[in-house]
Amino acid sequence: MCENETAPNYTHGICNVGKTHRIILCKHGLQWIIQSSDGYSAGQRRWTGASYVTTRKKLIELCRGLDGFSEQLHLPILLELSDNVGGRANG
């Protein structure tokens, strides 16, 4: 199990989007993070946070703007997430 959010094998990954982005749940379970890969370090892909969100609606909105996002592939994965991080209902 890897708890380092920037590691290529981070435990709480949700999905990769295209070749340069991925979505993870932060290690404390407080937010989803859209990360981008800007290269390699020590032979492993290096990931850095690009956006931090707590609602599924905003996560989907931001992901739709990423190169490689597919409504058929990625949207069903994101729709499986709760409305808000931690499973809290809207309202």
PDB file of N, CA and C in Angstrom:
ATOM      1  N   MET A   1       0.831  -1.189   0.000  1.00  0.00           N
ATOM      2  CA  MET A   1       0.000   0.000   0.000  1.00  0.00           C
ATOM      3  C   MET A   1       0.872   1.247   0.000  1.00  0.00           C
ATOM      4  N   CYS A   2       0.569   2.156  -0.890  1.00  0.00           N
ATOM      5  CA  CYS A   2       1.346   3.387  -0.970  1.00  0.00           C
ATOM      6  C   CYS A   2       0.461   4.564  -0.588  1.00  0.00           C
ATOM      7  N   GLU A   3       0.887   5.313   0.431  1.00  0.00           N
ATOM      8  CA  GLU A   3       0.121   6.463   0.916  1.00  0.00           C
ATOM      9  C   GLU A   3       0.680   7.800   0.438  1.00  0.00           C
ATOM     10  N   ASN A   4       1.695   7.772  -0.408  1.00  0.00           N
ATOM     11  CA  ASN A   4       2.277   8.988  -0.950  1.00  0.00           C
ATOM     12  C   ASN A   4       1.456   9.415  -2.164  1.00  0.00           C
ATOM     13  N   GLU A   5       0.731  10.516  -2.058  1.00  0.00           N
ATOM     14  CA  GLU A   5      -0.187  10.960  -3.112  1.00  0.00           C
ATOM     15  C   GLU A   5       0.501  11.220  -4.450  1.00  0.00           C
ATOM     16  N   THR A   6       1.793  11.506  -4.450  1.00  0.00           N
ATOM     17  CA  THR A   6       2.485  11.802  -5.702  1.00  0.00           C
ATOM     18  C   THR A   6       3.086  10.553  -6.345  1.00  0.00           C
ATOM     19  N   ALA A   7       3.010   9.420  -5.675  1.00  0.00           N
ATOM     20  CA  ALA A   7       3.601   8.183  -6.183  1.00  0.00           C
ATOM     21  C   ALA A   7       2.762   7.584  -7.307  1.00  0.00           C
ATOM     22  N   PRO A   8       3.401   6.928  -8.264  1.00  0.00           N
ATOM     23  CA  PRO A   8       2.652   6.325  -9.363  1.00  0.00           C
ATOM     24  C   PRO A   8       1.730   5.193  -8.921  1.00  0.00           C
ATOM     25  N   ASN A   9       2.024   4.569  -7.802  1.00  0.00           N
ATOM     26  CA  ASN A   9       1.216   3.456  -7.311  1.00  0.00           C
ATOM     27  C   ASN A   9       0.404   3.834  -6.066  1.00  0.00           C
ATOM     28  N   TYR A  10      -0.012   5.084  -5.988  1.00  0.00           N
ATOM     29  CA  TYR A  10      -0.800   5.583  -4.852  1.00  0.00           C
ATOM     30  C   TYR A  10      -2.044   4.721  -4.660  1.00  0.00           C
ATOM     31  N   THR A  11      -2.340   4.392  -3.432  1.00  0.00           N
ATOM     32  CA  THR A  11      -3.403   3.451  -3.066  1.00  0.00           C
ATOM     33  C   THR A  11      -4.810   3.909  -3.454  1.00  0.00           C
ATOM     34  N   HIS A  12      -5.108   5.185  -3.355  1.00  0.00           N
ATOM     35  CA  HIS A  12      -6.480   5.669  -3.521  1.00  0.00           C
ATOM     36  C   HIS A  12      -6.721   6.336  -4.874  1.00  0.00           C
ATOM     37  N   GLY A  13      -6.177   5.747  -5.926  1.00  0.00           N
ATOM     38  CA  GLY A  13      -6.420   6.252  -7.270  1.00  0.00           C
ATOM     39  C   GLY A  13      -7.826   5.904  -7.728  1.00  0.00           C
ATOM     40  N   ILE A  14      -8.454   6.800  -8.456  1.00  0.00           N
ATOM     41  CA  ILE A  14      -9.803   6.563  -8.975  1.00  0.00           C
ATOM     42  C   ILE A  14      -9.730   6.181 -10.447  1.00  0.00           C
ATOM     43  N   CYS A  15      -9.062   7.005 -11.249  1.00  0.00           N
ATOM     44  CA  CYS A  15      -8.869   6.663 -12.657  1.00  0.00           C
ATOM     45  C   CYS A  15      -7.833   7.597 -13.272  1.00  0.00           C
ATOM     46  N   ASN A  16      -7.242   7.133 -14.364  1.00  0.00           N
ATOM     47  CA  ASN A  16      -6.353   7.962 -15.174  1.00  0.00           C
ATOM     48  C   ASN A  16      -7.187   8.572 -16.291  1.00  0.00           C
ATOM     49  N   VAL A  17      -6.853   9.793 -16.667  1.00  0.00           N
ATOM     50  CA  VAL A  17      -7.530  10.467 -17.765  1.00  0.00           C
ATOM     51  C   VAL A  17      -6.468  10.850 -18.777  1.00  0.00           C
ATOM     52  N   GLY A  18      -6.533  10.249 -19.940  1.00  0.00           N
ATOM     53  CA  GLY A  18      -5.507  10.494 -20.942  1.00  0.00           C
ATOM     54  C   GLY A  18      -4.148  10.035 -20.442  1.00  0.00           C
ATOM     55  N   LYS A  19      -3.114  10.609 -21.013  1.00  0.00           N
ATOM     56  CA  LYS A  19      -1.752  10.212 -20.653  1.00  0.00           C
ATOM     57  C   LYS A  19      -1.146  11.073 -19.558  1.00  0.00           C
ATOM     58  N   THR A  20      -1.784  12.205 -19.255  1.00  0.00           N
ATOM     59  CA  THR A  20      -1.126  13.143 -18.344  1.00  0.00           C
ATOM     60  C   THR A  20      -1.934  13.541 -17.116  1.00  0.00           C
ATOM     61  N   HIS A  21      -3.091  12.936 -16.895  1.00  0.00           N
ATOM     62  CA  HIS A  21      -3.904  13.291 -15.729  1.00  0.00           C
ATOM     63  C   HIS A  21      -4.440  12.044 -15.029  1.00  0.00           C
ATOM     64  N   ARG A  22      -4.675  12.194 -13.740  1.00  0.00           N
ATOM     65  CA  ARG A  22      -5.341  11.149 -12.976  1.00  0.00           C
ATOM     66  C   ARG A  22      -6.143  11.800 -11.856  1.00  0.00           C
ATOM     67  N   ILE A  23      -7.087  11.033 -11.322  1.00  0.00           N
ATOM     68  CA  ILE A  23      -7.924  11.494 -10.224  1.00  0.00           C
ATOM     69  C   ILE A  23      -7.677  10.567  -9.048  1.00  0.00           C
ATOM     70  N   ILE A  24      -7.455  11.178  -7.888  1.00  0.00           N
ATOM     71  CA  ILE A  24      -7.250  10.399  -6.667  1.00  0.00           C
ATOM     72  C   ILE A  24      -8.112  10.963  -5.549  1.00  0.00           C
ATOM     73  N   LEU A  25      -8.290  10.167  -4.518  1.00  0.00           N
ATOM     74  CA  LEU A  25      -8.869  10.640  -3.262  1.00  0.00           C
ATOM     75  C   LEU A  25      -7.692  10.952  -2.354  1.00  0.00           C
ATOM     76  N   CYS A  26      -7.685  12.120  -1.722  1.00  0.00           N
ATOM     77  CA  CYS A  26      -6.561  12.472  -0.867  1.00  0.00           C
ATOM     78  C   CYS A  26      -6.436  11.473   0.276  1.00  0.00           C
ATOM     79  N   LYS A  27      -5.252  11.376   0.837  1.00  0.00           N
ATOM     80  CA  LYS A  27      -4.987  10.351   1.844  1.00  0.00           C
ATOM     81  C   LYS A  27      -5.822  10.514   3.110  1.00  0.00           C
ATOM     82  N   HIS A  28      -6.383  11.690   3.338  1.00  0.00           N
ATOM     83  CA  HIS A  28      -7.233  11.909   4.511  1.00  0.00           C
ATOM     84  C   HIS A  28      -8.721  11.786   4.173  1.00  0.00           C
ATOM     85  N   GLY A  29      -9.040  11.532   2.900  1.00  0.00           N
ATOM     86  CA  GLY A  29     -10.426  11.365   2.491  1.00  0.00           C
ATOM     87  C   GLY A  29     -11.248  12.636   2.498  1.00  0.00           C
ATOM     88  N   LEU A  30     -10.581  13.790   2.369  1.00  0.00           N
ATOM     89  CA  LEU A  30     -11.267  15.078   2.459  1.00  0.00           C
ATOM     90  C   LEU A  30     -11.588  15.710   1.112  1.00  0.00           C
ATOM     91  N   GLN A  31     -10.885  15.293   0.062  1.00  0.00           N
ATOM     92  CA  GLN A  31     -11.081  15.904  -1.246  1.00  0.00           C
ATOM     93  C   GLN A  31     -10.587  14.976  -2.340  1.00  0.00           C
ATOM     94  N   TRP A  32     -11.127  15.201  -3.535  1.00  0.00           N
ATOM     95  CA  TRP A  32     -10.596  14.543  -4.717  1.00  0.00           C
ATOM     96  C   TRP A  32      -9.568  15.483  -5.318  1.00  0.00           C
ATOM     97  N   ILE A  33      -8.526  14.904  -5.880  1.00  0.00           N
ATOM     98  CA  ILE A  33      -7.464  15.704  -6.471  1.00  0.00           C
ATOM     99  C   ILE A  33      -7.294  15.280  -7.923  1.00  0.00           C
ATOM    100  N   ILE A  34      -7.324  16.251  -8.816  1.00  0.00           N
ATOM    101  CA  ILE A  34      -6.941  16.014 -10.202  1.00  0.00           C
ATOM    102  C   ILE A  34      -5.453  16.323 -10.267  1.00  0.00           C
ATOM    103  N   GLN A  35      -4.680  15.322 -10.645  1.00  0.00           N
ATOM    104  CA  GLN A  35      -3.235  15.499 -10.726  1.00  0.00           C
ATOM    105  C   GLN A  35      -2.790  15.463 -12.177  1.00  0.00           C
ATOM    106  N   SER A  36      -1.685  16.155 -12.431  1.00  0.00           N
ATOM    107  CA  SER A  36      -1.079  16.096 -13.756  1.00  0.00           C
ATOM    108  C   SER A  36       0.328  15.546 -13.617  1.00  0.00           C
ATOM    109  N   SER A  37       0.758  14.891 -14.668  1.00  0.00           N
ATOM    110  CA  SER A  37       2.113  14.358 -14.704  1.00  0.00           C
ATOM    111  C   SER A  37       2.947  15.282 -15.562  1.00  0.00           C
ATOM    112  N   ASP A  38       4.023  15.778 -14.976  1.00  0.00           N
ATOM    113  CA  ASP A  38       4.870  16.706 -15.721  1.00  0.00           C
ATOM    114  C   ASP A  38       6.246  16.097 -15.996  1.00  0.00           C
ATOM    115  N   GLY A  39       6.331  14.786 -15.910  1.00  0.00           N
ATOM    116  CA  GLY A  39       7.599  14.136 -16.224  1.00  0.00           C
ATOM    117  C   GLY A  39       7.877  12.977 -15.293  1.00  0.00           C
ATOM    118  N   TYR A  40       9.154  12.646 -15.212  1.00  0.00           N
ATOM    119  CA  TYR A  40       9.585  11.491 -14.438  1.00  0.00           C
ATOM    120  C   TYR A  40      10.656  11.904 -13.440  1.00  0.00           C
ATOM    121  N   SER A  41      10.692  11.194 -12.326  1.00  0.00           N
ATOM    122  CA  SER A  41      11.717  11.389 -11.312  1.00  0.00           C
ATOM    123  C   SER A  41      12.190  10.005 -10.878  1.00  0.00           C
ATOM    124  N   ALA A  42      13.471   9.770 -10.930  1.00  0.00           N
ATOM    125  CA  ALA A  42      14.045   8.473 -10.565  1.00  0.00           C
ATOM    126  C   ALA A  42      13.379   7.340 -11.344  1.00  0.00           C
ATOM    127  N   GLY A  43      13.034   7.596 -12.598  1.00  0.00           N
ATOM    128  CA  GLY A  43      12.457   6.576 -13.455  1.00  0.00           C
ATOM    129  C   GLY A  43      10.979   6.322 -13.258  1.00  0.00           C
ATOM    130  N   GLN A  44      10.326   7.073 -12.370  1.00  0.00           N
ATOM    131  CA  GLN A  44       8.888   6.907 -12.137  1.00  0.00           C
ATOM    132  C   GLN A  44       8.147   8.195 -12.464  1.00  0.00           C
ATOM    133  N   ARG A  45       6.931   8.030 -12.952  1.00  0.00           N
ATOM    134  CA  ARG A  45       6.111   9.193 -13.290  1.00  0.00           C
ATOM    135  C   ARG A  45       5.891  10.050 -12.053  1.00  0.00           C
ATOM    136  N   ARG A  46       6.039  11.352 -12.221  1.00  0.00           N
ATOM    137  CA  ARG A  46       5.868  12.315 -11.131  1.00  0.00           C
ATOM    138  C   ARG A  46       4.494  12.975 -11.281  1.00  0.00           C
ATOM    139  N   TRP A  47       3.701  12.977 -10.200  1.00  0.00           N
ATOM    140  CA  TRP A  47       2.353  13.548 -10.208  1.00  0.00           C
ATOM    141  C   TRP A  47       2.282  14.749  -9.283  1.00  0.00           C
ATOM    142  N   THR A  48       1.608  15.804  -9.730  1.00  0.00           N
ATOM    143  CA  THR A  48       1.420  16.986  -8.902  1.00  0.00           C
ATOM    144  C   THR A  48      -0.051  17.410  -8.947  1.00  0.00           C
ATOM    145  N   GLY A  49      -0.527  17.978  -7.853  1.00  0.00           N
ATOM    146  CA  GLY A  49      -1.913  18.408  -7.765  1.00  0.00           C
ATOM    147  C   GLY A  49      -2.195  19.587  -8.685  1.00  0.00           C
ATOM    148  N   ALA A  50      -3.307  19.508  -9.412  1.00  0.00           N
ATOM    149  CA  ALA A  50      -3.714  20.589 -10.305  1.00  0.00           C
ATOM    150  C   ALA A  50      -5.015  21.231  -9.817  1.00  0.00           C
ATOM    151  N   SER A  51      -5.941  20.400  -9.323  1.00  0.00           N
ATOM    152  CA  SER A  51      -7.224  20.896  -8.819  1.00  0.00           C
ATOM    153  C   SER A  51      -7.641  20.059  -7.623  1.00  0.00           C
ATOM    154  N   TYR A  52      -8.322  20.721  -6.691  1.00  0.00           N
ATOM    155  CA  TYR A  52      -8.772  20.070  -5.459  1.00  0.00           C
ATOM    156  C   TYR A  52     -10.255  20.356  -5.309  1.00  0.00           C
ATOM    157  N   VAL A  53     -11.081  19.313  -5.263  1.00  0.00           N
ATOM    158  CA  VAL A  53     -12.533  19.514  -5.223  1.00  0.00           C
ATOM    159  C   VAL A  53     -13.187  18.591  -4.198  1.00  0.00           C
ATOM    160  N   THR A  54     -14.362  18.995  -3.740  1.00  0.00           N
ATOM    161  CA  THR A  54     -15.096  18.184  -2.765  1.00  0.00           C
ATOM    162  C   THR A  54     -16.457  17.725  -3.274  1.00  0.00           C
ATOM    163  N   THR A  55     -16.886  18.223  -4.441  1.00  0.00           N
ATOM    164  CA  THR A  55     -18.175  17.780  -4.982  1.00  0.00           C
ATOM    165  C   THR A  55     -17.964  17.038  -6.295  1.00  0.00           C
ATOM    166  N   ARG A  56     -18.770  16.001  -6.485  1.00  0.00           N
ATOM    167  CA  ARG A  56     -18.696  15.220  -7.720  1.00  0.00           C
ATOM    168  C   ARG A  56     -19.032  16.098  -8.924  1.00  0.00           C
ATOM    169  N   LYS A  57     -20.011  16.982  -8.775  1.00  0.00           N
ATOM    170  CA  LYS A  57     -20.409  17.857  -9.889  1.00  0.00           C
ATOM    171  C   LYS A  57     -19.224  18.680 -10.389  1.00  0.00           C
ATOM    172  N   LYS A  58     -18.475  19.287  -9.484  1.00  0.00           N
ATOM    173  CA  LYS A  58     -17.320  20.096  -9.875  1.00  0.00           C
ATOM    174  C   LYS A  58     -16.207  19.215 -10.445  1.00  0.00           C
ATOM    175  N   LEU A  59     -16.021  18.031  -9.876  1.00  0.00           N
ATOM    176  CA  LEU A  59     -15.006  17.113 -10.379  1.00  0.00           C
ATOM    177  C   LEU A  59     -15.291  16.753 -11.833  1.00  0.00           C
ATOM    178  N   ILE A  60     -16.529  16.415 -12.128  1.00  0.00           N
ATOM    179  CA  ILE A  60     -16.902  16.070 -13.505  1.00  0.00           C
ATOM    180  C   ILE A  60     -16.720  17.268 -14.422  1.00  0.00           C
ATOM    181  N   GLU A  61     -17.127  18.429 -13.975  1.00  0.00           N
ATOM    182  CA  GLU A  61     -16.967  19.658 -14.778  1.00  0.00           C
ATOM    183  C   GLU A  61     -15.504  19.880 -15.148  1.00  0.00           C
ATOM    184  N   LEU A  62     -14.617  19.760 -14.172  1.00  0.00           N
ATOM    185  CA  LEU A  62     -13.196  19.974 -14.437  1.00  0.00           C
ATOM    186  C   LEU A  62     -12.606  18.872 -15.315  1.00  0.00           C
ATOM    187  N   CYS A  63     -13.024  17.651 -15.083  1.00  0.00           N
ATOM    188  CA  CYS A  63     -12.491  16.527 -15.865  1.00  0.00           C
ATOM    189  C   CYS A  63     -12.893  16.612 -17.331  1.00  0.00           C
ATOM    190  N   ARG A  64     -14.057  17.136 -17.602  1.00  0.00           N
ATOM    191  CA  ARG A  64     -14.508  17.273 -18.997  1.00  0.00           C
ATOM    192  C   ARG A  64     -13.580  18.181 -19.803  1.00  0.00           C
ATOM    193  N   GLY A  65     -12.824  19.024 -19.142  1.00  0.00           N
ATOM    194  CA  GLY A  65     -11.883  19.903 -19.836  1.00  0.00           C
ATOM    195  C   GLY A  65     -10.499  19.304 -20.024  1.00  0.00           C
ATOM    196  N   LEU A  66     -10.289  18.080 -19.557  1.00  0.00           N
ATOM    197  CA  LEU A  66      -8.967  17.449 -19.668  1.00  0.00           C
ATOM    198  C   LEU A  66      -8.810  16.725 -20.994  1.00  0.00           C
ATOM    199  N   ASP A  67      -7.625  16.818 -21.582  1.00  0.00           N
ATOM    200  CA  ASP A  67      -7.322  16.037 -22.779  1.00  0.00           C
ATOM    201  C   ASP A  67      -7.425  14.565 -22.441  1.00  0.00           C
ATOM    202  N   GLY A  68      -8.149  13.845 -23.258  1.00  0.00           N
ATOM    203  CA  GLY A  68      -8.286  12.410 -23.061  1.00  0.00           C
ATOM    204  C   GLY A  68      -9.516  11.998 -22.276  1.00  0.00           C
ATOM    205  N   PHE A  69     -10.312  12.966 -21.784  1.00  0.00           N
ATOM    206  CA  PHE A  69     -11.519  12.605 -21.044  1.00  0.00           C
ATOM    207  C   PHE A  69     -12.531  12.008 -22.006  1.00  0.00           C
ATOM    208  N   SER A  70     -13.126  10.897 -21.601  1.00  0.00           N
ATOM    209  CA  SER A  70     -14.121  10.216 -22.415  1.00  0.00           C
ATOM    210  C   SER A  70     -15.425  10.088 -21.632  1.00  0.00           C
ATOM    211  N   GLU A  71     -16.500  10.580 -22.219  1.00  0.00           N
ATOM    212  CA  GLU A  71     -17.814  10.453 -21.588  1.00  0.00           C
ATOM    213  C   GLU A  71     -18.161   8.975 -21.383  1.00  0.00           C
ATOM    214  N   GLN A  72     -17.778   8.127 -22.331  1.00  0.00           N
ATOM    215  CA  GLN A  72     -18.112   6.709 -22.256  1.00  0.00           C
ATOM    216  C   GLN A  72     -17.241   5.961 -21.251  1.00  0.00           C
ATOM    217  N   LEU A  73     -15.991   6.321 -21.140  1.00  0.00           N
ATOM    218  CA  LEU A  73     -15.060   5.609 -20.269  1.00  0.00           C
ATOM    219  C   LEU A  73     -15.002   6.194 -18.860  1.00  0.00           C
ATOM    220  N   HIS A  74     -14.821   7.494 -18.738  1.00  0.00           N
ATOM    221  CA  HIS A  74     -14.570   8.112 -17.440  1.00  0.00           C
ATOM    222  C   HIS A  74     -15.829   8.539 -16.686  1.00  0.00           C
ATOM    223  N   LEU A  75     -16.832   9.014 -17.411  1.00  0.00           N
ATOM    224  CA  LEU A  75     -18.040   9.503 -16.734  1.00  0.00           C
ATOM    225  C   LEU A  75     -18.701   8.426 -15.870  1.00  0.00           C
ATOM    226  N   PRO A  76     -18.860   7.188 -16.349  1.00  0.00           N
ATOM    227  CA  PRO A  76     -19.467   6.168 -15.474  1.00  0.00           C
ATOM    228  C   PRO A  76     -18.676   5.940 -14.183  1.00  0.00           C
ATOM    229  N   ILE A  77     -17.367   6.028 -14.240  1.00  0.00           N
ATOM    230  CA  ILE A  77     -16.534   5.872 -13.040  1.00  0.00           C
ATOM    231  C   ILE A  77     -16.812   7.010 -12.069  1.00  0.00           C
ATOM    232  N   LEU A  78     -16.857   8.227 -12.572  1.00  0.00           N
ATOM    233  CA  LEU A  78     -17.086   9.386 -11.713  1.00  0.00           C
ATOM    234  C   LEU A  78     -18.500   9.405 -11.144  1.00  0.00           C
ATOM    235  N   LEU A  79     -19.462   8.909 -11.907  1.00  0.00           N
ATOM    236  CA  LEU A  79     -20.843   8.884 -11.422  1.00  0.00           C
ATOM    237  C   LEU A  79     -21.035   7.879 -10.287  1.00  0.00           C
ATOM    238  N   GLU A  80     -20.099   6.968 -10.115  1.00  0.00           N
ATOM    239  CA  GLU A  80     -20.149   6.014  -9.001  1.00  0.00           C
ATOM    240  C   GLU A  80     -19.735   6.666  -7.675  1.00  0.00           C
ATOM    241  N   LEU A  81     -19.079   7.815  -7.751  1.00  0.00           N
ATOM    242  CA  LEU A  81     -18.658   8.518  -6.532  1.00  0.00           C
ATOM    243  C   LEU A  81     -19.864   9.151  -5.855  1.00  0.00           C
ATOM    244  N   SER A  82     -19.749   9.400  -4.566  1.00  0.00           N
ATOM    245  CA  SER A  82     -20.823  10.083  -3.834  1.00  0.00           C
ATOM    246  C   SER A  82     -20.921  11.533  -4.309  1.00  0.00           C
ATOM    247  N   ASP A  83     -22.011  12.209  -3.980  1.00  0.00           N
ATOM    248  CA  ASP A  83     -22.200  13.609  -4.364  1.00  0.00           C
ATOM    249  C   ASP A  83     -21.084  14.491  -3.824  1.00  0.00           C
ATOM    250  N   ASN A  84     -20.634  14.165  -2.615  1.00  0.00           N
ATOM    251  CA  ASN A  84     -19.581  14.915  -1.953  1.00  0.00           C
ATOM    252  C   ASN A  84     -18.563  13.929  -1.380  1.00  0.00           C
ATOM    253  N   VAL A  85     -17.357  14.372  -1.208  1.00  0.00           N
ATOM    254  CA  VAL A  85     -16.338  13.509  -0.602  1.00  0.00           C
ATOM    255  C   VAL A  85     -16.830  13.042   0.770  1.00  0.00           C
ATOM    256  N   GLY A  86     -16.586  11.808   1.073  1.00  0.00           N
ATOM    257  CA  GLY A  86     -17.009  11.265   2.356  1.00  0.00           C
ATOM    258  C   GLY A  86     -18.434  10.746   2.361  1.00  0.00           C
ATOM    259  N   GLY A  87     -19.094  10.793   1.209  1.00  0.00           N
ATOM    260  CA  GLY A  87     -20.437  10.243   1.110  1.00  0.00           C
ATOM    261  C   GLY A  87     -21.551  11.130   1.611  1.00  0.00           C
ATOM    262  N   ARG A  88     -21.243  12.384   1.904  1.00  0.00           N
ATOM    263  CA  ARG A  88     -22.282  13.297   2.392  1.00  0.00           C
ATOM    264  C   ARG A  88     -23.231  13.646   1.253  1.00  0.00           C
ATOM    265  N   ALA A  89     -24.490  13.643   1.535  1.00  0.00           N
ATOM    266  CA  ALA A  89     -25.495  13.987   0.518  1.00  0.00           C
ATOM    267  C   ALA A  89     -25.557  15.495   0.339  1.00  0.00           C
ATOM    268  N   ASN A  90     -25.934  15.919  -0.860  1.00  0.00           N
ATOM    269  CA  ASN A  90     -26.132  17.358  -1.108  1.00  0.00           C
ATOM    270  C   ASN A  90     -27.303  17.860  -0.303  1.00  0.00           C
ATOM    271  N   GLY A  91     -27.204  19.156   0.042  1.00  0.00           N
ATOM    272  CA  GLY A  91     -28.338  19.785   0.684  1.00  0.00           C
ATOM    273  C   GLY A  91     -28.141  20.033   2.062  1.00  0.00           C
TER     274      GLY A  91
END
